Coordinates of N, CA and C and ligand atoms in Angstrom, one line a residue:
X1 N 31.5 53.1 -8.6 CA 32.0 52.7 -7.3 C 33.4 52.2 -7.5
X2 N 34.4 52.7 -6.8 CA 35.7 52.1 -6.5 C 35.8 50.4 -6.7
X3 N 36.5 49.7 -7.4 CA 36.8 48.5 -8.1 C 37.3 47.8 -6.8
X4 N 37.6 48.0 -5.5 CA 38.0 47.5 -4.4 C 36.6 47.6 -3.6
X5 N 35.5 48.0 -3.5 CA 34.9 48.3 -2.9 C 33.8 46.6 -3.3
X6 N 33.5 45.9 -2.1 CA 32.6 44.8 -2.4 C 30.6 45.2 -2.4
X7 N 30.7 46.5 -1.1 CA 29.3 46.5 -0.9 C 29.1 48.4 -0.1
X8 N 28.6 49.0 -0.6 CA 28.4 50.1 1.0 C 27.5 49.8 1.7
X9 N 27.9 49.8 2.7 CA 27.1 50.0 3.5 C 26.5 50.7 4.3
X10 N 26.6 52.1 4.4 CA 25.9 53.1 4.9 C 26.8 53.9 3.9
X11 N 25.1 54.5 3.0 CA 25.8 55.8 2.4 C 26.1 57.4 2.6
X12 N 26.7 58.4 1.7 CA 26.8 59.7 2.3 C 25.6 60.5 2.8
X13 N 24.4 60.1 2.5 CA 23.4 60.7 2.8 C 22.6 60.2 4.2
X14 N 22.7 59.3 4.6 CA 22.6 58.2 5.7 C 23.8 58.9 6.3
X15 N 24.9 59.0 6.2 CA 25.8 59.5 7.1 C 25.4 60.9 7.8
X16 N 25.5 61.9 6.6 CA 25.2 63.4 7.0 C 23.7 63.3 7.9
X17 N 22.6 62.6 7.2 CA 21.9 62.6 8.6 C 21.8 62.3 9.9
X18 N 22.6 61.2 9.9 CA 23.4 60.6 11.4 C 23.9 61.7 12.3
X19 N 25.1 62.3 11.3 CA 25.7 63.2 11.9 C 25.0 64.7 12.9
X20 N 23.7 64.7 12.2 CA 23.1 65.7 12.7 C 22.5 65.9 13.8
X21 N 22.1 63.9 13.7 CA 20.9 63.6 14.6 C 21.7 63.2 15.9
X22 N 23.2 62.9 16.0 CA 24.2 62.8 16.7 C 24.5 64.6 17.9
X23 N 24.9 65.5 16.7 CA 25.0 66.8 17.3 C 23.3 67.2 17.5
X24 N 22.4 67.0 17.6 CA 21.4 67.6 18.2 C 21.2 67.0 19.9
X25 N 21.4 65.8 19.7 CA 21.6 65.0 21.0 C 22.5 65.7 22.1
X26 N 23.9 66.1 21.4 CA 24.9 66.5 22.6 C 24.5 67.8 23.0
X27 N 24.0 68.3 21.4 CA 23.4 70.0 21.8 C 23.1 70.4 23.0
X28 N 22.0 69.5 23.1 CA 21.0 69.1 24.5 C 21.5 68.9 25.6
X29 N 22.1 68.0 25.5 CA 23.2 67.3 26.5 C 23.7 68.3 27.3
X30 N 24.6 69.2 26.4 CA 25.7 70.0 26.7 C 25.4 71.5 27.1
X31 N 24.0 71.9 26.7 CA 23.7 72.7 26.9 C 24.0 73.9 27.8
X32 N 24.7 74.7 27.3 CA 25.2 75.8 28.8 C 26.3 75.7 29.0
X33 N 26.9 74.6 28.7 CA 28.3 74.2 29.0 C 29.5 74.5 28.3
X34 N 30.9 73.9 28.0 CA 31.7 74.1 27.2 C 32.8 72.9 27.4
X35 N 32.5 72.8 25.7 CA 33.3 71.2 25.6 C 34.3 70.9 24.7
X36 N 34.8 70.1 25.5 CA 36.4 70.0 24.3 C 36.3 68.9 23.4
X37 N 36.2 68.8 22.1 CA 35.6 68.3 20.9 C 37.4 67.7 21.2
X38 N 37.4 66.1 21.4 CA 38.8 65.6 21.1 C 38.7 64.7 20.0
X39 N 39.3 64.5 18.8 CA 39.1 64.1 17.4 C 40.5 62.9 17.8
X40 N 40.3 61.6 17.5 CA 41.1 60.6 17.5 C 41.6 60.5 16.2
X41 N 42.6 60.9 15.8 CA 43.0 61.1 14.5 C 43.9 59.2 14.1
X42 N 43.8 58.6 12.7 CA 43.5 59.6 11.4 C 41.7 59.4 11.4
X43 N 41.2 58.0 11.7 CA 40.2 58.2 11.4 C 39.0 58.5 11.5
X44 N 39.1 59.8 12.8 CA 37.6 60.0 12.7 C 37.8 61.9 12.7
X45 N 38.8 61.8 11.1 CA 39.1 63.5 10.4 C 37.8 63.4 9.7
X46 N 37.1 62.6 9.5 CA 35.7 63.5 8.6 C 34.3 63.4 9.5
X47 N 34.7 62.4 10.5 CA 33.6 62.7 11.6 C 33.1 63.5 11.5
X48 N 34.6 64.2 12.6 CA 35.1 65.3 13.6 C 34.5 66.3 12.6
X49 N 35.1 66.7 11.6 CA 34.7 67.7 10.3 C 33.3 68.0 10.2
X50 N 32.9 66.7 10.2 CA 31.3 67.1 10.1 C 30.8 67.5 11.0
X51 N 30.8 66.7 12.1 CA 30.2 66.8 13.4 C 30.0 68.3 14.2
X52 N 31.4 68.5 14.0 CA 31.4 70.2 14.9 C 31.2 71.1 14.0
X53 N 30.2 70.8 12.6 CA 29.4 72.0 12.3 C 28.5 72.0 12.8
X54 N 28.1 70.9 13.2 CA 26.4 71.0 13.7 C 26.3 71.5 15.6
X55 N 27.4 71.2 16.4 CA 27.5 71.3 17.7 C 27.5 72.9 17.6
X56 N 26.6 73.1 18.7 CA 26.3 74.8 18.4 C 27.0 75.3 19.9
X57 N 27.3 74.2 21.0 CA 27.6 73.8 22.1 C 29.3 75.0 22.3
X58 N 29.6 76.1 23.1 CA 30.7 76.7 22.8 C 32.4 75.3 23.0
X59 N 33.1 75.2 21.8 CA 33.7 74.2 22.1 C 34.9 74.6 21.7
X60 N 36.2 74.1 22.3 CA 37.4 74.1 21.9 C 37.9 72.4 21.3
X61 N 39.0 72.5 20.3 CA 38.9 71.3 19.8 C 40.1 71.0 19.8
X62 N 40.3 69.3 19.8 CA 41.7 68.9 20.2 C 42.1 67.9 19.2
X63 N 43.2 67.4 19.0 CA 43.5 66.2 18.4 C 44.8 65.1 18.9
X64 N 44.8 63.9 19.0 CA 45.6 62.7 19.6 C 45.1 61.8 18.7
X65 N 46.4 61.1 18.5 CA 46.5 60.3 17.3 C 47.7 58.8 18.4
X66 N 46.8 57.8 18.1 CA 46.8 56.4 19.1 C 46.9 55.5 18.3
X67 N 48.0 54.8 18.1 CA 48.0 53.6 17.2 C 47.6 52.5 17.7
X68 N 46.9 51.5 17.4 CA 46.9 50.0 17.9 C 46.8 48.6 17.0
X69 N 46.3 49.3 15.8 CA 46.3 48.2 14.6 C 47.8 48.1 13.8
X70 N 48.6 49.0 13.6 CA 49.6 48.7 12.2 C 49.0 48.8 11.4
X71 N 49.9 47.7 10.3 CA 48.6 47.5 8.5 C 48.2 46.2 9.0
X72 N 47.2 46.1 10.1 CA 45.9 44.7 9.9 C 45.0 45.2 10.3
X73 N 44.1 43.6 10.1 CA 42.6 43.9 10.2 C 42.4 43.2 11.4
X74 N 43.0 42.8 12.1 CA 42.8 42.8 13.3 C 44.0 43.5 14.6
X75 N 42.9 43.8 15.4 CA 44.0 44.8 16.7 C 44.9 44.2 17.2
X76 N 46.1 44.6 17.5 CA 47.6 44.2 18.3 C 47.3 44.4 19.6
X77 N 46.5 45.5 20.1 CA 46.4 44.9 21.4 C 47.2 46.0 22.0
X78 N 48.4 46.9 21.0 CA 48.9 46.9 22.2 C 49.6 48.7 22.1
X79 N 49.2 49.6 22.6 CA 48.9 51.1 22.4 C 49.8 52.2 22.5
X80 N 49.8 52.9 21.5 CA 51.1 53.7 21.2 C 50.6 55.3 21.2
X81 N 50.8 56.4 21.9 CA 50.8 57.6 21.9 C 51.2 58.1 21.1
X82 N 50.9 58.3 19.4 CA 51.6 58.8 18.3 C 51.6 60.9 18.8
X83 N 50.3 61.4 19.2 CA 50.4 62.5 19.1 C 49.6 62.5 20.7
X84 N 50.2 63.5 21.4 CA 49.5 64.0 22.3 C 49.0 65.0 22.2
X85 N 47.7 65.4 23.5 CA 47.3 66.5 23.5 C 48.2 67.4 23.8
X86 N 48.3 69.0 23.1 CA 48.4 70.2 23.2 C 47.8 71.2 24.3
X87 N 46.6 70.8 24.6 CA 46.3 71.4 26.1 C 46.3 71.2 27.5
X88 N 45.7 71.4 28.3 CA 45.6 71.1 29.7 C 44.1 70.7 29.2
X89 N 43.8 69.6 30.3 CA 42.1 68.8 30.1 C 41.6 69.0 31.9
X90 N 42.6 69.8 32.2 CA 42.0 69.2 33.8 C 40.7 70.7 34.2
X91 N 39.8 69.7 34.6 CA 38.4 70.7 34.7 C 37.3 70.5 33.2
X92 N 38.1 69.7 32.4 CA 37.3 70.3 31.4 C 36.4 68.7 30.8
X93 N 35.2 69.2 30.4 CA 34.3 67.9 30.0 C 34.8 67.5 28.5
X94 N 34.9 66.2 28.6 CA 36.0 65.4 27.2 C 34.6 65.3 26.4
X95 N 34.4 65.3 25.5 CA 33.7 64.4 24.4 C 34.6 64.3 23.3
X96 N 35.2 62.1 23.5 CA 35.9 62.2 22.3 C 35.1 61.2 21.1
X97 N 35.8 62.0 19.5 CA 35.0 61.8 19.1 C 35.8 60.2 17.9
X98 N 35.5 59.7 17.8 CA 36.1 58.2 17.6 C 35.2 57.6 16.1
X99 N 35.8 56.9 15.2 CA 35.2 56.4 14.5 C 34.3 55.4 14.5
X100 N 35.3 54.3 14.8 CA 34.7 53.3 15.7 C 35.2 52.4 17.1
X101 N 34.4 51.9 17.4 CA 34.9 50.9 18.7 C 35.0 49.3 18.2
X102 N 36.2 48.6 18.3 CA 35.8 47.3 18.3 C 36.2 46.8 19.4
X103 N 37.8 46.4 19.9 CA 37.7 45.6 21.1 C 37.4 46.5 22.1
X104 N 37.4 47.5 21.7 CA 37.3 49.0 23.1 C 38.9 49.3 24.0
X105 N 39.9 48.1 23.3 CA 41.2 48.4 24.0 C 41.4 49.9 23.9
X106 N 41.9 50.3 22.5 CA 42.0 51.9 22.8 C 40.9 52.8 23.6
X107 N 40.1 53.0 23.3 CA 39.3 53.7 23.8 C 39.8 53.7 25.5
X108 N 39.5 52.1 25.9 CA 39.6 52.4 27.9 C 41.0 52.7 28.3
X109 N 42.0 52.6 27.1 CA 43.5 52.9 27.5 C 42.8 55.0 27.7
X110 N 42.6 55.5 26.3 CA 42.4 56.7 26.6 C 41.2 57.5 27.8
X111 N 40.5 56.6 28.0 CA 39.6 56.9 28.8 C 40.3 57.1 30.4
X112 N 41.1 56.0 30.5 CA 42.1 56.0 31.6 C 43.3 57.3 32.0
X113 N 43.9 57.2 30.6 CA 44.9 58.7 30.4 C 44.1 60.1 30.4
X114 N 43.1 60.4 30.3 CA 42.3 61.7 30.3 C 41.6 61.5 32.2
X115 N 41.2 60.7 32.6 CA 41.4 60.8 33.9 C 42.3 61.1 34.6
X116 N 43.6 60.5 34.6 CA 44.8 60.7 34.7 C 45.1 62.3 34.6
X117 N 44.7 62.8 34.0 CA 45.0 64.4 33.5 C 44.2 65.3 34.2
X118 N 42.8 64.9 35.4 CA 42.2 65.2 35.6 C 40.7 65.6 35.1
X119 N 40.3 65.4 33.9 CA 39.3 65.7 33.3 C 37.9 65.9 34.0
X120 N 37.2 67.0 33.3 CA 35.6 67.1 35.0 C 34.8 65.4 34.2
X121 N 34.7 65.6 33.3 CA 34.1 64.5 32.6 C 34.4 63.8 31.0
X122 N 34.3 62.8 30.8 CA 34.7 62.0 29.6 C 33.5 60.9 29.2
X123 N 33.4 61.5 28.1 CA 31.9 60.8 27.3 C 32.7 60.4 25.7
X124 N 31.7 59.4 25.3 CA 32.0 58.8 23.7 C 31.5 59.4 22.5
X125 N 32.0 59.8 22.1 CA 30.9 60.0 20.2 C 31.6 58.8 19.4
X126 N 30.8 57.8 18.9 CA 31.7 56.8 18.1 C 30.6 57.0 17.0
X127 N 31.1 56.9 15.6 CA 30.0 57.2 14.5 C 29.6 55.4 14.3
X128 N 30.9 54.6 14.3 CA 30.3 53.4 14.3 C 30.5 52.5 15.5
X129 N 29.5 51.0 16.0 CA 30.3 50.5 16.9 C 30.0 49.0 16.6
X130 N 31.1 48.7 16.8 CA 31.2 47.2 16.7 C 31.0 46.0 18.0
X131 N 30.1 45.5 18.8 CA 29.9 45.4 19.9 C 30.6 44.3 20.3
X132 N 30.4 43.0 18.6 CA 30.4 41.7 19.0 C 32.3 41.8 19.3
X133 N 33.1 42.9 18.5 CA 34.4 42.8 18.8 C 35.1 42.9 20.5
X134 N 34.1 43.5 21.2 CA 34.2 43.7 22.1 C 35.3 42.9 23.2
X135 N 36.6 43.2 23.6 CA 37.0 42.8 24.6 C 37.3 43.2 26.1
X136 N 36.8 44.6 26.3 CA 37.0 45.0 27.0 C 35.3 46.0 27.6
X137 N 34.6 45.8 28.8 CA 33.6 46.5 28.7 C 33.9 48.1 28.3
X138 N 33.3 48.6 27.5 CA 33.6 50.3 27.2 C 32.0 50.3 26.5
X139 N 31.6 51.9 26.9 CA 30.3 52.1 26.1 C 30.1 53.2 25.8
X140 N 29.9 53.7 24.7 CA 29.5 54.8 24.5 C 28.6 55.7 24.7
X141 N 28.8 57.2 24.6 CA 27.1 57.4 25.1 C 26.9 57.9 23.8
X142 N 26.6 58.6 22.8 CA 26.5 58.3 21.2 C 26.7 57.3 20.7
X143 N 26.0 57.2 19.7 CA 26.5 55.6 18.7 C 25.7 55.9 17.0
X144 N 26.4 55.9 16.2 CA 25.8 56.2 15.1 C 25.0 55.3 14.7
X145 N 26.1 54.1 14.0 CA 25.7 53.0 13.8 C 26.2 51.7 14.3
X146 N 25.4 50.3 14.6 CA 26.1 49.3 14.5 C 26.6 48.3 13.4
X147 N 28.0 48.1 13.8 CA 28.0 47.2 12.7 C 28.5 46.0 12.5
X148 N 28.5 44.6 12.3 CA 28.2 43.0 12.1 C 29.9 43.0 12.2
X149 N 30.4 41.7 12.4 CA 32.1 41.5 12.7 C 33.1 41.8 11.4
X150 N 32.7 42.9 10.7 CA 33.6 42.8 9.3 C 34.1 43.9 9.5
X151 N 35.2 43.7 8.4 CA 36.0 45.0 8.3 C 35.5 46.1 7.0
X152 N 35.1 47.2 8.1 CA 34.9 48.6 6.9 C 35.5 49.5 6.6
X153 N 35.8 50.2 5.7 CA 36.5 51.0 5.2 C 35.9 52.5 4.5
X154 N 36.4 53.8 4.7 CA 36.0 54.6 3.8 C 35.1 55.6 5.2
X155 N 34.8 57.4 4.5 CA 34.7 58.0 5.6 C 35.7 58.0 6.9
X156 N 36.9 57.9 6.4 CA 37.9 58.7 7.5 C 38.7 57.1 7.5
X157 N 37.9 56.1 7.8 CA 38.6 54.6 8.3 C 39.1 53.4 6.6
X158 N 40.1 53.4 7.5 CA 41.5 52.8 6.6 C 41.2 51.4 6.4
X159 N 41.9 51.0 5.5 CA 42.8 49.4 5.1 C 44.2 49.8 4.8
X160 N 45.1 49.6 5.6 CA 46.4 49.6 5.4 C 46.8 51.3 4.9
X161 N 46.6 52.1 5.5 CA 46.0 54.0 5.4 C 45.6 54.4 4.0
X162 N 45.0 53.0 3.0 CA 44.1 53.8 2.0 C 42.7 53.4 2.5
X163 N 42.1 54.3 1.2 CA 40.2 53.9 1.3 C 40.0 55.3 2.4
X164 N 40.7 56.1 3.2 CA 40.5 57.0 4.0 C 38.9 58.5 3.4
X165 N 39.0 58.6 2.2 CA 38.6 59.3 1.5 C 37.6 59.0 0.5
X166 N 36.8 57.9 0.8 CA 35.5 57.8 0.4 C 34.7 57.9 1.5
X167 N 33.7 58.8 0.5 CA 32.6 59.1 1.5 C 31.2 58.5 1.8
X168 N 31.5 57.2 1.9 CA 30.5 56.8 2.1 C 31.2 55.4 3.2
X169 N 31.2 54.2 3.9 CA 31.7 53.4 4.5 C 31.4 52.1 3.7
X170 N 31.8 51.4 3.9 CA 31.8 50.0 2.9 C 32.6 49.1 3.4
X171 N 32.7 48.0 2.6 CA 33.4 46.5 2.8 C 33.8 46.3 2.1
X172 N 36.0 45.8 2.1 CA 36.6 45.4 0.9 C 36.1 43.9 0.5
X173 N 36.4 44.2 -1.2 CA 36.6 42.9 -1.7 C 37.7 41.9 -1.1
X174 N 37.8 40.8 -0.7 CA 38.8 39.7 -0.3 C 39.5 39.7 -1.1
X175 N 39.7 40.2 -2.2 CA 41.1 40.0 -3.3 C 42.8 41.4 -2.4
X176 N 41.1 42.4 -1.8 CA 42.4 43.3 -1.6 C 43.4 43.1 -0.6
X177 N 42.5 42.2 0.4 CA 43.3 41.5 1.9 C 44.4 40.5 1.0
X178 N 44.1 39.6 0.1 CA 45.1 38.8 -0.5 C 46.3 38.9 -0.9
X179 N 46.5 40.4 -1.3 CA 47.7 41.2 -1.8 C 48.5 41.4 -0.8
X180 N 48.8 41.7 0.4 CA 49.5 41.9 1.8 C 49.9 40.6 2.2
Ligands
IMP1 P1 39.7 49.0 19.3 O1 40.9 49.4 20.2 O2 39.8 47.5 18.9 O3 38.4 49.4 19.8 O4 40.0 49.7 17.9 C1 39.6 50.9 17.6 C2 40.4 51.4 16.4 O5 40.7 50.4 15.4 C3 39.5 52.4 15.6 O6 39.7 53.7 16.0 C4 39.9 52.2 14.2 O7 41.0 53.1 13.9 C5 40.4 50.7 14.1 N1 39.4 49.8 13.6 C6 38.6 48.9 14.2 N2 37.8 48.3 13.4 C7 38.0 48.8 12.2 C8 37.4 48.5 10.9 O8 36.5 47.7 10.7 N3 37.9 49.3 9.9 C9 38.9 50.2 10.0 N4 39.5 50.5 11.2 C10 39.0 49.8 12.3
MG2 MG1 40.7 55.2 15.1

């Protein structure tokens, strides 16, 4: 295990089945229809990856990249359009697919902008969600897992844009926050 790493908490095998039991749900869901897979980049690139192997659902896929943290561990609150969408959304059913949720600020800013654009409908995939962070009501209709008021890392989600690339999610050691 990574020398930064204090604990995992959900491992890659626990994930990959999440993921499945996630795309069977929308399978269902979406059945008959056609959905635009929107990937909140950077970190929900291995979600996303996983995820739309299993959606059998005919889907076009997008990516937008939304800043609101910087390098902290807690949110700034305050929301930046790093990348926009490339397509037209209007008519079309959103499922975006999100790492996690804590205060829900980004999320209802994008939830707001994809209205805005016309969208037929807009739904959540979040692999994790953090509820107690909550400041703003937002809810998902997926939810992988929940998880307690700490900061995780790994499976797509950062500390200061490393840790992106373990596959499994976890909790730093406090020595690593000390260094910043
Ligand atoms: P929100 O606007 O507070 O809901 O923040 C959502 C975004 O903050 C997520 O898409 C993540 O990129 C980031 N984030 C929130 N909590 C964590 C965490 O525990 N670890 C890593 N990133 C996080
Ligand atoms: Mg994110």
């Amino acid at each position: 295990m990574n020398i930064d790493i204090k604990k995992i908490l959900i491992n890659e095998d626990e994930i990959q089945n999440k993921v499945k039991e996630l795309a069977s749900r929308i399978n269902l869901d979406y059945k008959g229809r056609e959905l635009l897979l929107l990937c909140i980049l950077k970190g929900s690139v291995m979600f996303m990856g996983d995820l739309m192997k299993y959606v059998n659902v005919k889907s076009d896929i997008e990516f937008m990249s939304i800043s609101s943290y910087g390098n902290s561990v807690v949110s700034s609150g305050s929301i930046r359009i790093l990348k926009d969408l490339d397509m037209s959304v209007d008519g079309r059913d959103i499922l975006i697919v999100e790492d996690i949720i804590d205060t829900g600020i980004t999320l209802n800013y994008l939830c707001n902008y994809l209205r805005g654009k016309n969208a037929k409908s807009i739904e959540i995939v979040t692999l994790l969600d953090k509820p107690s962070g909550r400041k703003l009501e937002l809810e998902a209709k997926y939810v992988g897992f929940e998880v307690g008021n700490e900061f995780v890392i790994g499976y797509g989600l950062d500390y200061a844009e490393k840790y992106r690339n373990l596959p499994y999610i976890g909790i730093l050691n406090e020595s690593v926050y000390r260094q910043y």
